[in-house]
PDB file of C-alpha atoms in Angstrom:
ATOM      1  CA  MET A   1     -78.577 -25.288   6.015  1.00  0.00           C
ATOM      2  CA  THR A   2     -79.343 -21.940   5.287  1.00  0.00           C
ATOM      3  CA  SER A   3     -80.266 -20.221   2.097  1.00  0.00           C
ATOM      4  CA  ASP A   4     -78.035 -17.464   2.792  1.00  0.00           C
ATOM      5  CA  LEU A   5     -75.125 -20.139   2.255  1.00  0.00           C
ATOM      6  CA  ILE A   6     -76.315 -20.909  -1.279  1.00  0.00           C
ATOM      7  CA  LEU A   7     -77.299 -17.048  -2.197  1.00  0.00           C
ATOM      8  CA  HIS A   8     -73.964 -16.242  -1.690  1.00  0.00           C
ATOM      9  CA  LEU A   9     -72.678 -19.530  -3.502  1.00  0.00           C
ATOM     10  CA  ASN A  10     -74.635 -17.273  -6.367  1.00  0.00           C
ATOM     11  CA  GLU A  11     -72.866 -14.045  -5.972  1.00  0.00           C
ATOM     12  CA  ILE A  12     -69.636 -15.643  -6.438  1.00  0.00           C
ATOM     13  CA  THR A  13     -71.156 -17.546  -9.224  1.00  0.00           C
ATOM     14  CA  VAL A  14     -71.889 -14.106 -11.160  1.00  0.00           C
ATOM     15  CA  ASP A  15     -68.567 -12.469 -10.371  1.00  0.00           C
ATOM     16  CA  MET A  16     -66.316 -15.483 -11.179  1.00  0.00           C
ATOM     17  CA  ALA A  17     -68.514 -15.706 -14.843  1.00  0.00           C
ATOM     18  CA  SER A  18     -67.922 -12.017 -14.936  1.00  0.00           C
ATOM     19  CA  ILE A  19     -64.043 -12.161 -14.048  1.00  0.00           C
ATOM     20  CA  MET A  20     -63.354 -15.275 -15.884  1.00  0.00           C
ATOM     21  CA  PHE A  21     -65.613 -14.990 -18.718  1.00  0.00           C
ATOM     22  CA  ASP A  22     -66.856 -11.228 -19.143  1.00  0.00           C
ATOM     23  CA  CYS A  23     -70.486 -12.652 -19.064  1.00  0.00           C
ATOM     24  CA  SER A  24     -72.988 -11.104 -17.378  1.00  0.00           C
ATOM     25  CA  LEU A  25     -75.443 -13.054 -14.884  1.00  0.00           C
ATOM     26  CA  THR A  26     -77.442 -12.302 -12.452  1.00  0.00           C
ATOM     27  CA  SER A  27     -78.494 -14.259  -8.471  1.00  0.00           C
ATOM     28  CA  SER A  28     -81.998 -15.288  -8.316  1.00  0.00           C
ATOM     29  CA  SER A  29     -83.543 -14.784  -4.793  1.00  0.00           C
ATOM     30  CA  GLU A  30     -85.180 -17.834  -4.975  1.00  0.00           C
ATOM     31  CA  THR A  31     -83.915 -21.470  -2.789  1.00  0.00           C
ATOM     32  CA  GLU A  32     -84.893 -24.440  -1.851  1.00  0.00           C
ATOM     33  CA  LEU A  33     -84.056 -26.746   0.748  1.00  0.00           C
ATOM     34  CA  CYS A  34     -83.368 -30.243  -0.599  1.00  0.00           C
ATOM     35  CA  SER A  35     -81.389 -33.594   0.065  1.00  0.00           C
ATOM     36  CA  ARG A  36     -79.860 -33.419  -3.291  1.00  0.00           C
ATOM     37  CA  PRO A  37     -78.723 -31.646  -6.719  1.00  0.00           C
ATOM     38  CA  GLY A  38     -81.440 -31.769  -9.775  1.00  0.00           C
ATOM     39  CA  SER A  39     -79.550 -33.579 -12.631  1.00  0.00           C
ATOM     40  CA  LYS A  40     -81.619 -31.999 -15.411  1.00  0.00           C
ATOM     41  CA  ASP A  41     -78.495 -29.888 -17.096  1.00  0.00           C
ATOM     42  CA  ARG A  42     -76.296 -31.085 -19.822  1.00  0.00           C
ATOM     43  CA  PHE A  43     -72.879 -29.941 -17.754  1.00  0.00           C
ATOM     44  CA  ILE A  44     -73.043 -31.068 -14.244  1.00  0.00           C
ATOM     45  CA  VAL A  45     -69.496 -29.960 -12.024  1.00  0.00           C
ATOM     46  CA  LEU A  46     -69.280 -31.332  -8.636  1.00  0.00           C
ATOM     47  CA  VAL A  47     -66.631 -30.392  -5.810  1.00  0.00           C
ATOM     48  CA  SER A  48     -66.025 -31.947  -3.208  1.00  0.00           C
ATOM     49  CA  LEU A  49     -65.251 -30.664   0.391  1.00  0.00           C
ATOM     50  CA  GLY A  50     -64.590 -31.542   3.576  1.00  0.00           C
ATOM     51  CA  ASN A  51     -61.999 -31.456   6.783  1.00  0.00           C
ATOM     52  CA  ALA A  52     -61.774 -34.129  10.171  1.00  0.00           C
ATOM     53  CA  ASN A  53     -65.447 -33.232  10.835  1.00  0.00           C
ATOM     54  CA  PHE A  54     -67.364 -32.287   8.176  1.00  0.00           C
ATOM     55  CA  GLN A  55     -67.846 -33.498   3.887  1.00  0.00           C
ATOM     56  CA  GLY A  56     -69.903 -31.792   1.443  1.00  0.00           C
ATOM     57  CA  GLN A  57     -70.199 -30.805  -1.754  1.00  0.00           C
ATOM     58  CA  ILE A  58     -70.936 -27.833  -4.769  1.00  0.00           C
ATOM     59  CA  VAL A  59     -72.477 -28.931  -7.782  1.00  0.00           C
ATOM     60  CA  ILE A  60     -73.343 -26.329 -10.504  1.00  0.00           C
ATOM     61  CA  GLY A  61     -75.486 -27.796 -13.363  1.00  0.00           C
ATOM     62  CA  PHE A  62     -74.917 -25.893 -16.878  1.00  0.00           C
ATOM     63  CA  PRO A  63     -77.774 -25.760 -19.368  1.00  0.00           C
ATOM     64  CA  GLU A  64     -77.392 -26.855 -22.776  1.00  0.00           C
ATOM     65  CA  SER A  65     -77.372 -23.188 -23.962  1.00  0.00           C
ATOM     66  CA  VAL A  66     -73.690 -22.284 -22.148  1.00  0.00           C
ATOM     67  CA  MET A  67     -72.650 -23.179 -25.272  1.00  0.00           C
ATOM     68  CA  GLU A  68     -73.826 -20.767 -26.914  1.00  0.00           C
ATOM     69  CA  SER A  69     -73.341 -17.929 -24.034  1.00  0.00           C
ATOM     70  CA  GLU A  70     -70.780 -15.738 -23.258  1.00  0.00           C
ATOM     71  CA  ILE A  71     -69.304 -18.316 -20.698  1.00  0.00           C
ATOM     72  CA  LEU A  72     -67.999 -20.007 -23.720  1.00  0.00           C
ATOM     73  CA  ASN A  73     -68.035 -18.200 -26.729  1.00  0.00           C
ATOM     74  CA  SER A  74     -64.648 -16.874 -26.895  1.00  0.00           C
ATOM     75  CA  VAL A  75     -63.288 -20.512 -25.664  1.00  0.00           C
ATOM     76  CA  LEU A  76     -64.957 -22.282 -28.199  1.00  0.00           C
ATOM     77  CA  ASP A  77     -63.682 -20.214 -30.909  1.00  0.00           C
ATOM     78  CA  LEU A  78     -60.132 -22.080 -30.115  1.00  0.00           C
ATOM     79  CA  ALA A  79     -61.055 -25.423 -31.058  1.00  0.00           C
ATOM     80  CA  GLU A  80     -59.834 -27.372 -34.594  1.00  0.00           C
ATOM     81  CA  ASP A  81     -62.020 -30.183 -34.251  1.00  0.00           C
ATOM     82  CA  GLU A  82     -65.265 -31.490 -31.923  1.00  0.00           C
ATOM     83  CA  ASP A  83     -63.025 -33.827 -29.392  1.00  0.00           C
ATOM     84  CA  GLU A  84     -61.141 -30.731 -28.612  1.00  0.00           C
ATOM     85  CA  LYS A  85     -64.285 -28.377 -28.507  1.00  0.00           C
ATOM     86  CA  ASP A  86     -65.662 -30.928 -25.805  1.00  0.00           C
ATOM     87  CA  GLU A  87     -62.173 -30.773 -24.057  1.00  0.00           C
ATOM     88  CA  LEU A  88     -62.376 -26.993 -23.695  1.00  0.00           C
ATOM     89  CA  ILE A  89     -66.111 -26.788 -22.345  1.00  0.00           C
ATOM     90  CA  GLN A  90     -65.404 -29.781 -19.903  1.00  0.00           C
ATOM     91  CA  SER A  91     -62.156 -27.650 -18.766  1.00  0.00           C
ATOM     92  CA  SER A  92     -63.568 -24.488 -18.751  1.00  0.00           C
ATOM     93  CA  LEU A  93     -66.611 -25.464 -16.477  1.00  0.00           C
ATOM     94  CA  GLY A  94     -64.650 -27.374 -14.268  1.00  0.00           C
ATOM     95  CA  GLU A  95     -62.245 -24.478 -13.972  1.00  0.00           C
ATOM     96  CA  LEU A  96     -64.813 -22.181 -13.106  1.00  0.00           C
ATOM     97  CA  VAL A  97     -66.173 -24.203 -10.723  1.00  0.00           C
ATOM     98  CA  ASN A  98     -63.212 -24.634  -9.059  1.00  0.00           C
ATOM     99  CA  THR A  99     -62.160 -20.954  -8.810  1.00  0.00           C
ATOM    100  CA  ILE A 100     -66.098 -20.252  -7.537  1.00  0.00           C
ATOM    101  CA  SER A 101     -65.567 -22.949  -4.815  1.00  0.00           C
ATOM    102  CA  GLY A 102     -62.060 -21.783  -3.811  1.00  0.00           C
ATOM    103  CA  GLU A 103     -63.842 -18.567  -3.135  1.00  0.00           C
ATOM    104  CA  TYR A 104     -66.452 -19.910  -1.410  1.00  0.00           C
ATOM    105  CA  ILE A 105     -65.025 -21.775   0.868  1.00  0.00           C
ATOM    106  CA  VAL A 106     -63.233 -19.085   2.655  1.00  0.00           C
ATOM    107  CA  HIS A 107     -66.217 -17.108   3.341  1.00  0.00           C
ATOM    108  CA  ASP A 108     -66.397 -15.893   7.075  1.00  0.00           C
ATOM    109  CA  GLU A 109     -69.877 -17.269   7.898  1.00  0.00           C
ATOM    110  CA  LEU A 110     -68.530 -20.656   6.467  1.00  0.00           C
ATOM    111  CA  THR A 111     -65.342 -20.997   8.435  1.00  0.00           C
ATOM    112  CA  ARG A 112     -66.849 -20.404  11.196  1.00  0.00           C
ATOM    113  CA  LYS A 113     -69.395 -22.754  11.271  1.00  0.00           C
ATOM    114  CA  TYR A 114     -67.041 -25.761   9.385  1.00  0.00           C
ATOM    115  CA  GLY A 115     -63.643 -24.472   9.552  1.00  0.00           C
ATOM    116  CA  ASP A 116     -61.330 -25.020   6.981  1.00  0.00           C
ATOM    117  CA  LEU A 117     -62.655 -27.235   4.215  1.00  0.00           C
ATOM    118  CA  THR A 118     -60.084 -28.817   1.554  1.00  0.00           C
ATOM    119  CA  LEU A 119     -61.500 -28.853  -1.973  1.00  0.00           C
ATOM    120  CA  SER A 120     -60.943 -32.114  -4.410  1.00  0.00           C
ATOM    121  CA  PRO A 121     -60.718 -31.290  -8.117  1.00  0.00           C
ATOM    122  CA  PRO A 122     -63.909 -30.982 -10.243  1.00  0.00           C
ATOM    123  CA  LEU A 123     -65.569 -33.335 -11.898  1.00  0.00           C
ATOM    124  CA  VAL A 124     -67.037 -32.620 -15.215  1.00  0.00           C
ATOM    125  CA  TRP A 125     -70.121 -34.934 -16.573  1.00  0.00           C
ATOM    126  CA  ASP A 126     -71.896 -34.358 -20.305  1.00  0.00           C
ATOM    127  CA  GLN A 127     -75.149 -36.044 -19.841  1.00  0.00           C
ATOM    128  CA  THR A 128     -74.866 -36.516 -23.434  1.00  0.00           C
ATOM    129  CA  GLU A 129     -72.315 -38.689 -23.331  1.00  0.00           C
ATOM    130  CA  GLU A 130     -72.378 -40.075 -20.018  1.00  0.00           C
ATOM    131  CA  SER A 131     -74.936 -40.292 -17.037  1.00  0.00           C
ATOM    132  CA  CYS A 132     -74.295 -38.581 -14.013  1.00  0.00           C
ATOM    133  CA  PRO A 133     -73.776 -40.333 -10.613  1.00  0.00           C
ATOM    134  CA  ARG A 134     -77.023 -40.077  -8.166  1.00  0.00           C
ATOM    135  CA  PHE A 135     -75.961 -37.913  -5.286  1.00  0.00           C
ATOM    136  CA  THR A 136     -75.364 -39.199  -1.795  1.00  0.00           C
ATOM    137  CA  LYS A 137     -79.148 -37.802   0.347  1.00  0.00           C
ATOM    138  CA  SER A 138     -77.437 -34.907   2.047  1.00  0.00           C
ATOM    139  CA  ASP A 139     -79.487 -31.560   3.891  1.00  0.00           C
ATOM    140  CA  GLY A 140     -78.662 -29.017   1.387  1.00  0.00           C
ATOM    141  CA  CYS A 141     -79.593 -26.191  -0.452  1.00  0.00           C
ATOM    142  CA  SER A 142     -80.464 -25.051  -4.116  1.00  0.00           C
ATOM    143  CA  GLY A 143     -80.590 -21.423  -6.384  1.00  0.00           C
ATOM    144  CA  ARG A 144     -80.336 -20.752  -9.224  1.00  0.00           C
ATOM    145  CA  VAL A 145     -78.123 -17.697 -11.767  1.00  0.00           C
ATOM    146  CA  LYS A 146     -79.168 -16.486 -14.967  1.00  0.00           C
ATOM    147  CA  SER A 147     -78.025 -14.327 -18.231  1.00  0.00           C
ATOM    148  CA  GLU A 148     -79.629 -11.274 -17.935  1.00  0.00           C
ATOM    149  CA  SER A 149     -81.713 -12.053 -21.272  1.00  0.00           C
ATOM    150  CA  ASP A 150     -83.291 -15.528 -19.509  1.00  0.00           C
ATOM    151  CA  SER A 151     -82.110 -17.441 -21.805  1.00  0.00           C
ATOM    152  CA  MET A 152     -79.343 -19.251 -19.848  1.00  0.00           C
ATOM    153  CA  GLU A 153     -80.498 -20.983 -15.979  1.00  0.00           C
ATOM    154  CA  ILE A 154     -77.400 -22.219 -14.045  1.00  0.00           C
ATOM    155  CA  ASN A 155     -78.042 -24.628 -11.245  1.00  0.00           C
ATOM    156  CA  THR A 156     -76.091 -24.201  -7.880  1.00  0.00           C
ATOM    157  CA  PHE A 157     -76.140 -26.770  -4.944  1.00  0.00           C
ATOM    158  CA  PHE A 158     -74.150 -26.939  -1.847  1.00  0.00           C
ATOM    159  CA  SER A 159     -74.548 -29.352   1.271  1.00  0.00           C
ATOM    160  CA  VAL A 160     -72.337 -29.794   4.439  1.00  0.00           C
ATOM    161  CA  ASN A 161     -73.018 -32.527   7.107  1.00  0.00           C
ATOM    162  CA  PRO A 162     -70.931 -33.849   9.979  1.00  0.00           C
ATOM    163  CA  ILE A 163     -69.550 -37.057   8.979  1.00  0.00           C
ATOM    164  CA  LYS A 164     -71.081 -40.107  10.776  1.00  0.00           C
ATOM    165  CA  LYS A 165     -68.426 -41.705  12.804  1.00  0.00           C
ATOM    166  CA  VAL A 166     -68.442 -45.143  13.261  1.00  0.00           C
ATOM    167  CA  SER A 167     -68.011 -47.136  16.555  1.00  0.00           C
ATOM    168  CA  THR A 168     -65.731 -50.279  16.362  1.00  0.00           C
ATOM    169  CA  TYR A 169     -65.696 -50.456  20.376  1.00  0.00           C
ATOM    170  CA  GLY A 170     -66.609 -53.990  21.309  1.00  0.00           C
ATOM    171  CA  ILE A 171     -65.633 -55.891  17.783  1.00  0.00           C
TER     172      ILE A 171
END
């Protein structure tokens, strides 16, 4: 796993947040090789990806402060009650990560290394209401995207690994 891949994911995150929510973010150049994403953020969004030979995941974590950010301000104004507000938050973050993932998997370096990858629908967890599952250990890379005022830090994680084939020869 190379840091170039997570930096590209961060760039797409910045671009999609700008296009979808008119939000100004910047990509951090800090990356870290790691075995699973952290789960300290309030909202965790997972998109699984794969094909016949590889499987992986894109995980993006949003802090509590995302609720006061440009990303959700315009959306939350539409909510009439708390249940609707929660649904709009999860739908908006899920759609943002789904769009980011769709743009990301067509990246030349990614398709050259791993072939065409298919995405799952996004899964969204609000950790104040439910625990995020412990992610499968895999070789991956994490990074960060920040608001220009540094009041919000979005954590990104990407991994893709060969599918382990189990031999049934002799059974």
